[in-house]
Tab-separated table of C-alpha atoms and ligand atoms in Angstrom:
chain	number	residue	atom	x	y	z
A	1225	UNK	CA	48.182	159.651	-11.815
A	1226	UNK	CA	49.972	162.391	-10.147
A	1227	UNK	CA	50.112	162.690	-6.419
A	1228	UNK	CA	48.481	166.138	-6.577
A	1229	UNK	CA	48.054	166.851	-2.883
A	1230	UNK	CA	51.676	166.128	-2.348
A	1231	UNK	CA	52.584	168.372	-5.252
A	1232	UNK	CA	50.261	171.112	-3.980
A	1233	UNK	CA	52.242	171.098	-0.698
A	1234	UNK	CA	55.369	171.865	-2.612
A	1235	UNK	CA	53.748	175.268	-3.512
A	1236	UNK	CA	53.324	177.606	-0.534
A	1237	UNK	CA	51.476	180.318	-2.343
A	1238	UNK	CA	48.565	177.981	-3.272
A	1239	UNK	CA	47.549	177.744	0.428
A	1240	UNK	CA	45.775	180.988	0.966
A	1241	UNK	CA	42.349	182.490	0.897
A	1242	UNK	CA	41.444	185.244	-1.682
A	1243	UNK	CA	38.259	187.230	-0.816
A	1244	UNK	CA	37.255	184.519	1.640
A	1245	UNK	CA	37.733	181.601	-0.785
A	1246	UNK	CA	40.466	179.164	-1.209
A	1247	UNK	CA	42.738	180.466	-4.125
A	1248	UNK	CA	42.206	178.623	-7.492
A	1249	UNK	CA	45.305	179.755	-9.645
A	1250	UNK	CA	44.463	179.400	-13.359
A	1251	UNK	CA	46.734	182.103	-14.756
A	1252	UNK	CA	49.696	179.848	-15.367
A	1253	UNK	CA	50.278	180.838	-19.045
A	1254	UNK	CA	51.118	184.312	-17.576
A	1255	UNK	CA	53.410	182.866	-14.961
A	1256	UNK	CA	53.568	179.741	-12.848
A	1257	UNK	CA	53.923	179.414	-9.120
A	1258	UNK	CA	57.181	178.419	-7.558
A	1259	UNK	CA	57.832	175.271	-5.657
A	1260	UNK	CA	59.650	175.304	-2.200
A	1261	UNK	CA	62.823	173.767	-3.850
A	1262	UNK	CA	63.201	176.976	-6.004
A	1263	UNK	CA	62.390	179.436	-3.199
A	1264	UNK	CA	64.940	177.503	-0.953
A	1265	UNK	CA	67.667	177.665	-3.624
A	1266	UNK	CA	67.284	181.396	-3.746
A	1267	UNK	CA	67.502	181.670	-0.019
A	1268	UNK	CA	70.449	179.307	0.138
A	1269	UNK	CA	72.406	181.294	-2.433
A	1270	UNK	CA	71.862	184.629	-0.753
A	1271	UNK	CA	72.453	183.346	2.755
A	1272	UNK	CA	75.261	180.918	1.984
A	1273	UNK	CA	77.369	181.672	-1.105
A	1274	UNK	CA	76.440	185.093	-2.549
A	1275	UNK	CA	79.358	186.158	-4.862
A	1276	UNK	CA	80.096	187.291	-8.460
A	1277	UNK	CA	80.899	184.479	-10.762
A	1278	UNK	CA	83.598	183.448	-13.242
A	1279	UNK	CA	86.334	185.940	-12.277
A	1280	UNK	CA	86.648	185.077	-8.494
A	1281	UNK	CA	89.368	183.050	-6.918
A	1282	UNK	CA	87.854	182.788	-3.572
A	1283	UNK	CA	85.755	180.008	-2.204
A	1284	UNK	CA	82.276	181.617	-2.534
A	1285	UNK	CA	82.882	182.818	-5.945
A	1286	UNK	CA	83.830	179.262	-6.964
A	1287	UNK	CA	80.760	177.858	-5.407
A	1288	UNK	CA	78.380	180.305	-7.104
A	1289	UNK	CA	80.219	179.713	-10.445
A	1290	UNK	CA	79.714	175.964	-10.144
A	1291	UNK	CA	76.019	176.369	-9.294
A	1292	UNK	CA	75.472	178.853	-12.063
A	1293	UNK	CA	77.161	176.628	-14.658
A	1294	UNK	CA	75.304	173.511	-13.366
A	1295	UNK	CA	72.036	175.255	-14.546
A	1296	UNK	CA	73.562	175.477	-18.034
A	1297	UNK	CA	74.171	171.720	-18.031
A	1298	UNK	CA	70.606	171.166	-16.851
A	1299	UNK	CA	69.132	173.318	-19.453
A	1300	UNK	CA	71.216	171.568	-22.102
A	1301	UNK	CA	69.651	168.159	-21.095
A	1302	UNK	CA	66.104	169.778	-20.728
A	1303	UNK	CA	65.981	170.878	-24.303
A	1304	UNK	CA	68.501	168.272	-25.671
A	1305	UNK	CA	70.998	170.979	-27.002
A	1306	UNK	CA	74.140	169.641	-28.571
A	1307	UNK	CA	76.445	171.467	-26.140
A	1308	UNK	CA	76.425	174.192	-23.270
A	1309	UNK	CA	78.066	176.584	-25.744
A	1310	UNK	CA	74.579	176.625	-27.358
A	1311	UNK	CA	72.788	177.675	-24.183
A	1312	UNK	CA	72.711	181.394	-23.571
A	1313	UNK	CA	71.210	182.970	-20.459
A	1314	UNK	CA	68.833	185.971	-20.965
A	1315	UNK	CA	66.251	187.912	-19.003
A	1316	UNK	CA	63.364	185.948	-20.762
A	1317	UNK	CA	61.755	185.139	-24.034
A	1318	UNK	CA	61.413	188.909	-24.932
A	1319	UNK	CA	65.085	189.528	-24.521
A	1320	UNK	CA	65.953	186.325	-26.265
A	1321	UNK	CA	64.016	187.293	-29.381
A	1322	UNK	CA	65.394	190.883	-29.305
A	1323	UNK	CA	68.830	189.477	-29.042
A	1324	UNK	CA	68.383	187.421	-32.245
A	1325	UNK	CA	66.767	190.282	-34.080
A	1326	UNK	CA	69.544	192.647	-33.235
A	1327	UNK	CA	72.492	190.326	-33.861
A	1328	UNK	CA	71.315	187.827	-36.441
A	1329	UNK	CA	69.336	190.607	-37.973
A	1330	UNK	CA	72.390	192.995	-38.166
A	1331	UNK	CA	74.492	190.267	-39.789
A	1332	UNK	CA	72.112	188.500	-42.070
A	1333	UNK	CA	69.044	190.609	-42.938
A	1334	UNK	CA	69.280	193.151	-45.724
A	1335	UNK	CA	66.875	195.435	-47.636
A	1336	UNK	CA	64.224	193.379	-49.511
A	1337	UNK	CA	64.868	190.259	-47.502
A	1338	UNK	CA	61.853	188.723	-45.936
A	1339	UNK	CA	61.039	187.658	-42.391
A	1340	UNK	CA	58.016	185.337	-41.792
A	1341	UNK	CA	55.989	185.381	-38.467
A	1342	UNK	CA	52.426	184.219	-38.000
A	1343	UNK	CA	49.042	185.697	-36.884
A	1344	UNK	CA	49.320	183.771	-33.662
A	1345	UNK	CA	52.377	185.606	-32.322
A	1346	UNK	CA	52.819	187.247	-28.931
A	1347	UNK	CA	53.691	190.994	-29.399
A	1348	UNK	CA	57.314	189.992	-28.360
A	1349	UNK	CA	57.577	187.981	-31.566
A	1350	UNK	CA	56.182	190.904	-33.699
A	1351	UNK	CA	57.636	194.118	-32.510
A	1352	UNK	CA	61.325	193.168	-32.690
A	1353	UNK	CA	60.878	192.149	-36.244
A	1354	UNK	CA	59.016	195.344	-37.119
A	1355	UNK	CA	61.917	197.387	-35.647
A	1356	UNK	CA	64.455	195.349	-37.699
A	1357	UNK	CA	62.491	195.653	-40.882
A	1358	UNK	CA	62.315	199.429	-40.224
A	1359	UNK	CA	66.132	199.591	-39.797
A	1360	UNK	CA	67.002	197.306	-42.749
A	1361	UNK	CA	64.272	197.695	-45.217
A	1362	UNK	CA	63.399	194.047	-44.994
A	1363	UNK	CA	59.744	192.930	-45.210
A	1364	UNK	CA	57.600	191.230	-42.724
A	1365	UNK	CA	55.270	188.424	-44.019
A	1366	UNK	CA	52.466	186.966	-41.991
A	1367	UNK	CA	51.185	183.301	-42.079
A	1368	UNK	CA	47.345	183.502	-41.847
A	1369	UNK	CA	45.198	181.213	-39.720
A	1370	UNK	CA	41.729	179.598	-39.960
A	1371	UNK	CA	38.873	180.242	-37.638
A	1372	UNK	CA	39.907	177.465	-35.343
A	1373	UNK	CA	43.198	179.228	-34.672
A	1374	UNK	CA	45.398	176.924	-36.812
A	1375	UNK	CA	48.174	178.025	-39.175
A	1376	UNK	CA	47.308	177.933	-42.864
A	1377	UNK	CA	50.220	175.793	-43.918
A	1378	UNK	CA	49.449	176.038	-47.694
A	1379	UNK	CA	49.654	179.793	-47.463
A	1380	UNK	CA	52.847	179.497	-45.568
A	1381	UNK	CA	54.562	177.380	-48.327
A	1382	UNK	CA	53.476	180.173	-50.695
A	1383	UNK	CA	55.165	182.750	-48.715
A	1384	UNK	CA	58.564	181.017	-48.680
A	1385	UNK	CA	60.983	182.300	-51.368
A	1386	UNK	CA	64.697	182.507	-51.732
A	1387	UNK	CA	64.303	186.067	-50.153
A	1388	UNK	CA	63.017	184.489	-46.805
A	1389	UNK	CA	65.800	184.771	-44.403
A	1390	UNK	CA	64.067	183.956	-41.192
A	1391	UNK	CA	60.863	182.305	-39.964
A	1392	UNK	CA	59.863	183.068	-36.338
A	1393	UNK	CA	56.962	181.371	-34.951
A	1394	UNK	CA	55.371	180.399	-31.681
A	1395	UNK	CA	55.382	176.713	-30.609
A	1396	UNK	CA	52.124	176.950	-28.498
A	1397	UNK	CA	49.811	179.995	-28.700
A	1398	UNK	CA	49.618	181.697	-25.278
A	1399	UNK	CA	46.173	183.037	-26.269
A	1400	UNK	CA	44.622	180.024	-27.741
A	1401	UNK	CA	46.705	176.962	-26.853
A	1402	UNK	CA	47.223	175.909	-30.468
A	1403	UNK	CA	50.130	173.715	-30.826
A	1404	UNK	CA	51.922	174.483	-34.146
A	1405	UNK	CA	53.485	171.716	-36.350
A	1406	UNK	CA	56.979	173.136	-35.876
A	1407	UNK	CA	58.766	170.293	-37.488
A	1408	UNK	CA	56.867	170.837	-40.809
A	1409	UNK	CA	57.434	174.603	-40.588
A	1410	UNK	CA	61.083	174.176	-40.004
A	1411	UNK	CA	61.712	171.627	-42.777
A	1412	UNK	CA	59.906	173.830	-45.416
A	1413	UNK	CA	61.825	176.966	-44.195
A	1414	UNK	CA	65.194	175.150	-44.465
A	1415	UNK	CA	64.405	174.066	-47.998
A	1416	UNK	CA	64.660	177.769	-49.070
A	1417	UNK	CA	67.665	178.337	-46.724
A	1418	UNK	CA	65.839	180.395	-44.158
A	1419	UNK	CA	66.624	179.968	-40.435
A	1420	UNK	CA	63.773	179.239	-37.831
A	1421	UNK	CA	63.260	180.619	-34.412
A	1422	UNK	CA	60.758	178.965	-32.158
A	1423	UNK	CA	59.198	180.956	-29.292
A	1424	UNK	CA	58.980	178.224	-26.750
A	1425	UNK	CA	57.520	180.322	-23.885
A	1426	UNK	CA	54.494	177.983	-23.601
A	1427	UNK	CA	56.015	174.824	-24.906
A	1428	UNK	CA	58.988	174.552	-22.487
A	1429	UNK	CA	56.508	173.944	-19.610
A	1430	UNK	CA	54.316	171.488	-21.381
A	1431	UNK	CA	56.059	169.679	-24.241
A	1432	UNK	CA	59.028	167.340	-24.298
A	1433	UNK	CA	61.476	169.482	-26.264
A	1434	UNK	CA	64.321	168.129	-28.315
A	1435	UNK	CA	65.860	171.135	-30.280
A	1436	UNK	CA	68.146	168.763	-32.226
A	1437	UNK	CA	65.310	166.583	-33.334
A	1438	UNK	CA	63.163	169.611	-34.124
A	1439	UNK	CA	66.143	171.049	-36.002
A	1440	UNK	CA	65.210	174.735	-35.179
A	1441	UNK	CA	67.955	177.233	-35.356
A	1442	UNK	CA	66.862	179.050	-32.250
A	1443	UNK	CA	64.675	177.969	-29.363
A	1444	UNK	CA	63.654	180.561	-26.678
A	1445	UNK	CA	61.916	180.373	-23.334
A	1446	UNK	CA	61.229	182.202	-20.118
A	1447	UNK	CA	62.151	180.447	-16.725
A	1448	UNK	CA	59.097	182.081	-14.876
A	1449	UNK	CA	56.696	179.927	-16.885
A	1450	UNK	CA	58.464	176.706	-15.862
A	1451	UNK	CA	58.160	177.137	-12.211
A	1452	UNK	CA	61.430	179.191	-11.899
A	1453	UNK	CA	61.897	182.881	-10.997
A	1454	UNK	CA	61.136	185.981	-13.213
A	1455	UNK	CA	63.922	187.872	-14.927
A	1456	UNK	CA	65.603	184.734	-16.306
A	1457	UNK	CA	65.281	183.046	-19.724
A	1458	UNK	CA	67.163	180.863	-22.218
A	1459	UNK	CA	68.211	181.322	-25.747
A	1460	UNK	CA	69.321	178.114	-27.632
A	1461	UNK	CA	71.037	178.807	-30.952
A	1462	UNK	CA	72.856	176.421	-33.296
A	1463	UNK	CA	76.578	176.982	-32.776
A	1464	UNK	CA	77.367	177.945	-36.339
A	1465	UNK	CA	74.889	180.858	-36.142
A	1466	UNK	CA	76.070	181.887	-32.700
A	1467	UNK	CA	79.661	182.054	-33.875
A	1468	UNK	CA	78.789	184.223	-36.867
A	1469	UNK	CA	76.514	186.526	-34.972
A	1470	UNK	CA	78.016	189.806	-33.470
A	1471	UNK	CA	77.585	190.377	-29.785
A	1472	UNK	CA	74.335	191.933	-28.412
A	1473	UNK	CA	75.436	193.937	-25.350
A	1474	UNK	CA	78.997	195.032	-24.905
A	1475	UNK	CA	80.643	195.148	-21.384
A	1476	UNK	CA	82.370	192.808	-18.946
A	1477	UNK	CA	82.253	189.005	-19.259
A	1478	UNK	CA	81.638	189.089	-23.076
A	1479	UNK	CA	85.196	190.080	-23.867
A	1480	UNK	CA	88.553	188.239	-24.278
A	1481	UNK	CA	90.708	191.403	-24.318
A	1482	UNK	CA	89.983	195.065	-24.466
A	1483	UNK	CA	92.200	197.861	-25.636
A	1484	UNK	CA	91.108	201.225	-27.104
A	1485	UNK	CA	92.251	200.013	-30.465
A	1486	UNK	CA	90.467	196.859	-30.642
A	1487	UNK	CA	88.364	194.411	-28.514
A	1488	UNK	CA	88.247	190.671	-28.951
A	1489	UNK	CA	85.167	188.795	-27.797
A	1490	UNK	CA	84.845	185.861	-25.369
A	1491	UNK	CA	83.926	182.354	-26.537
A	1492	UNK	CA	80.453	180.980	-26.551
A	1493	UNK	CA	78.159	181.260	-24.715
A	1494	UNK	CA	79.866	184.165	-22.734
A	1495	UNK	CA	80.022	186.303	-25.915
A	1496	UNK	CA	76.277	186.936	-25.381
A	1497	UNK	CA	76.383	187.334	-21.646
A	1498	UNK	CA	77.677	190.806	-21.041
A	1499	UNK	CA	77.782	192.080	-17.364
A	1500	UNK	CA	76.928	190.481	-13.997
A	1501	UNK	CA	74.048	187.967	-14.770
A	1502	UNK	CA	71.061	187.101	-12.846
A	1503	UNK	CA	72.975	184.620	-10.743
A	1504	UNK	CA	70.449	183.664	-8.043
A	1505	UNK	CA	67.579	183.123	-10.463
A	1506	UNK	CA	69.794	181.275	-12.886
A	1507	UNK	CA	70.860	178.889	-10.064
A	1508	UNK	CA	67.182	178.464	-9.047
A	1509	UNK	CA	66.128	177.444	-12.667
A	1510	UNK	CA	68.044	174.138	-12.281
A	1511	UNK	CA	65.824	173.330	-9.244
A	1512	UNK	CA	62.775	174.158	-11.137
A	1513	UNK	CA	63.723	172.032	-14.201
A	1514	UNK	CA	64.785	169.089	-11.974
A	1515	UNK	CA	61.428	169.375	-10.251
A	1516	UNK	CA	59.581	169.079	-13.674
A	1517	UNK	CA	61.731	166.306	-14.727
A	1518	UNK	CA	61.160	164.358	-11.584
A	1519	UNK	CA	57.451	164.350	-12.042
A	1520	UNK	CA	57.866	163.869	-15.862
A	1521	UNK	CA	56.553	166.183	-18.546
A	1522	UNK	CA	54.315	163.602	-20.177
A	1523	UNK	CA	52.660	163.024	-16.897
A	1524	UNK	CA	52.242	166.745	-16.217
A	1525	UNK	CA	50.928	167.300	-19.803
A	1526	UNK	CA	48.533	164.487	-19.542
A	1527	UNK	CA	47.091	165.711	-16.216
A	1528	UNK	CA	46.827	169.418	-17.553
A	1529	UNK	CA	45.208	168.211	-20.821
A	1530	UNK	CA	42.609	166.294	-18.802
A	1531	UNK	CA	41.694	169.355	-16.807
A	1532	UNK	CA	41.430	171.454	-20.078
A	1533	UNK	CA	39.223	168.807	-21.550
A	1534	UNK	CA	36.842	168.825	-18.638
A	1535	UNK	CA	36.478	172.610	-18.817
A	1536	UNK	CA	36.137	172.816	-22.693
A	1537	UNK	CA	33.477	170.147	-22.617
A	1538	UNK	CA	31.577	171.924	-19.770
A	1539	UNK	CA	31.812	175.324	-21.409
A	1540	UNK	CA	30.573	174.085	-24.740
A	1541	UNK	CA	27.145	173.577	-23.077
A	1542	UNK	CA	26.838	177.096	-21.711
A	1543	UNK	CA	24.549	179.167	-23.942
A	1544	UNK	CA	26.068	182.245	-25.360
A	1545	UNK	CA	29.581	181.102	-24.563
A	1546	UNK	CA	32.095	180.648	-27.411
A	1547	UNK	CA	35.452	178.949	-27.159
A	1548	UNK	CA	38.028	180.943	-28.931
A	1549	UNK	CA	40.674	178.577	-30.462
A	1550	UNK	CA	39.448	175.133	-31.224
A	1551	UNK	CA	42.588	173.670	-32.864
A	1552	UNK	CA	42.802	169.857	-33.137
A	1553	UNK	CA	46.200	170.082	-31.637
A	1554	UNK	CA	45.864	172.149	-28.356
A	1555	UNK	CA	47.648	172.504	-25.044
A	1556	UNK	CA	45.930	173.142	-21.684
A	1557	UNK	CA	44.817	176.687	-22.345
A	1558	UNK	CA	41.090	177.481	-22.560
A	1559	UNK	CA	40.051	180.907	-23.977
A	1560	UNK	CA	36.386	182.044	-24.384
A	1561	UNK	CA	33.981	184.970	-24.822
A	1562	UNK	CA	30.410	185.241	-23.643
A	1563	UNK	CA	27.846	187.150	-25.741
A	1564	UNK	CA	26.842	190.401	-24.203
A	1565	UNK	CA	29.196	190.029	-21.256
A	1566	UNK	CA	32.579	191.831	-21.003
A	1567	UNK	CA	35.569	189.561	-20.376
A	1568	UNK	CA	36.768	192.031	-17.627
A	1569	UNK	CA	33.498	191.642	-15.616
A	1570	UNK	CA	33.922	187.923	-15.677
A	1571	UNK	CA	37.487	188.100	-14.485
A	1572	UNK	CA	36.525	190.328	-11.656
A	1573	UNK	CA	33.602	188.282	-10.553
A	1574	UNK	CA	35.737	185.062	-10.679
A	1575	UNK	CA	38.382	186.798	-8.486
A	1576	UNK	CA	35.659	187.575	-5.955
A	1577	UNK	CA	35.325	183.583	-5.794
A	1578	UNK	CA	39.020	183.179	-5.375
A	1579	UNK	CA	39.582	182.175	-9.053
A	1580	UNK	CA	42.563	183.749	-10.887
A	1581	UNK	CA	42.205	183.847	-14.722
A	1582	UNK	CA	43.602	186.251	-17.257
A	1583	UNK	CA	41.304	188.494	-19.224
A	1584	UNK	CA	42.177	190.821	-22.173
A	1585	UNK	CA	44.161	190.463	-25.338
A	1586	UNK	CA	47.047	188.299	-23.868
A	1587	UNK	CA	49.663	190.462	-25.765
A	1588	UNK	CA	48.294	189.164	-29.061
A	1589	UNK	CA	46.238	192.098	-30.432
A	1590	UNK	CA	46.647	191.291	-34.172
A	1591	UNK	CA	45.313	187.712	-33.338
A	1592	UNK	CA	42.296	189.130	-31.403
A	1593	UNK	CA	41.535	191.449	-34.367
A	1594	UNK	CA	41.692	188.472	-36.856
A	1595	UNK	CA	39.323	186.543	-34.595
A	1596	UNK	CA	36.957	189.500	-34.274
A	1597	UNK	CA	37.127	189.755	-30.394
A	1598	UNK	CA	38.523	192.498	-28.237
A	1599	UNK	CA	39.786	190.145	-25.655
A	1600	UNK	CA	39.076	186.736	-24.083
A	1601	UNK	CA	38.850	185.078	-20.643
A	1602	UNK	CA	41.684	182.684	-20.461
A	1603	UNK	CA	42.025	179.740	-18.022
A	1604	UNK	CA	45.475	178.004	-18.131
A	1605	UNK	CA	46.528	174.906	-16.153
A	1606	UNK	CA	49.585	173.706	-14.343
A	1607	UNK	CA	50.732	170.554	-12.553
A	1608	UNK	CA	49.188	171.568	-9.290
A	1609	UNK	CA	45.683	172.240	-10.453
A	1610	UNK	CA	42.954	169.743	-9.463
A	1611	UNK	CA	39.671	168.320	-10.973
A	1612	UNK	CA	37.901	169.698	-7.918
A	1613	UNK	CA	39.236	173.228	-8.884
A	1614	UNK	CA	38.028	172.909	-12.572
A	1615	UNK	CA	34.591	171.832	-11.406
A	1616	UNK	CA	34.355	174.749	-8.932
A	1617	UNK	CA	35.373	177.015	-11.772
A	1618	UNK	CA	32.755	175.825	-14.115
A	1619	UNK	CA	29.970	176.047	-11.490
A	1620	UNK	CA	30.963	179.600	-10.536
A	1621	UNK	CA	31.235	180.649	-14.098
A	1622	UNK	CA	27.695	179.407	-14.855
A	1623	UNK	CA	26.316	181.443	-11.838
A	1624	UNK	CA	28.213	184.522	-13.035
A	1625	UNK	CA	26.886	184.372	-16.518
A	1626	UNK	CA	23.380	183.775	-15.312
A	1627	UNK	CA	23.601	186.738	-12.978
A	1628	UNK	CA	25.158	189.079	-15.617
A	1629	UNK	CA	22.593	188.368	-18.295
B	386	LIG	C1	55.005	184.949	-22.093
B	386	LIG	C2	55.216	184.864	-23.537
B	386	LIG	C3	56.226	185.727	-24.197
B	386	LIG	C4	57.021	186.631	-23.474
B	386	LIG	O1	57.738	186.180	-22.388
B	386	LIG	P1	58.410	187.217	-21.294
B	386	LIG	O2	58.745	186.268	-20.098
B	386	LIG	O3	57.417	188.288	-20.880
B	386	LIG	O4	59.613	187.757	-21.924
B	386	LIG	C5	56.406	185.495	-25.514
B	386	LIG	N1	55.792	184.533	-26.190
B	386	LIG	C6	54.839	183.745	-25.574
B	386	LIG	C7	54.172	182.817	-26.400
B	386	LIG	C8	54.553	183.873	-24.222
B	386	LIG	O5	53.679	183.012	-23.694
């Protein structure tokens, strides 16, 4: 059992009234709230040792550099990477995927090669590959799903051929909560010589991640969904790929030596970190990951899953309400639609009761189309949510549906 009240006290933003009601924050799959240790880390940096990193000889620059590189160590442990050379800082999941599409893509993807993604993907794991296919003449193949929102693995195996160069799939669907069998997917891809990218935006906060055991070639996540600031993310890549990939952005920091005739590039991971990075938010990420590890991911996941179970069970008994995404393996995301009631109306009326949920297509329009819905209402849980909150949510939702009918 988690000490929820103590945890809640770590999150200042939770303690406020929305339209006369205590805030209930169930939009954690979009972004999670930040604990005081993270907010304090930002303040401590800007008030105490703000300086540019790596090139400075003075004390503040040294202090900032040490803190910045400490985060790389912490991330390496958090995802069990083999070395800090394999941990590249980005702006977020979107930039991480675009980086791989632009660099791995430029080096290894040619006309008539194939890239496999799935029906469950977030737009940020669709569009970069479409752009790459347009530029190279490669082809995009899509793994279909069943009505529960699970990948069709037989169909996937049939899509794999010697032409497959990359498989890029989401670990946990942000729209439905489906947990994909990534180990199986990765093994099958490796058999035909394809590399595998895992979009870990939703798994980094909820699952214990071991990139070496998983054997993925790339693993990507955003800091802001793991209780850390926005504008910061991580790309893990196997060293042998990163070494062969050309740089992404050119500029300072990513070079060893520049002349007008020829430029040589910096070593890993700096080859992929051009320009002054997001120093403060990178430093703060360490505090967020330490916070998560201190409580323990298995305990956090057990708590969140329990809340999701209570909500799913209660919603099943509401007439005209349909859960969207009923995979056997699911994380703490509950998506649903109600016959004859628009998801936006439900979202607005919940907000009037202080409850924050997400409504719409969740950046997964092809998935919504496949499931025959325009959008859903989505409640997603985090470490600081309580049983009391989910019971209040169910009660208010029932009242709203009765009123709207
Ligand atoms: C949030 C999310 C993204 C995009 O992350 P950004 O932080 O917006 O770059 C990609 N994939 C999944 C599954 C997500 O949940």
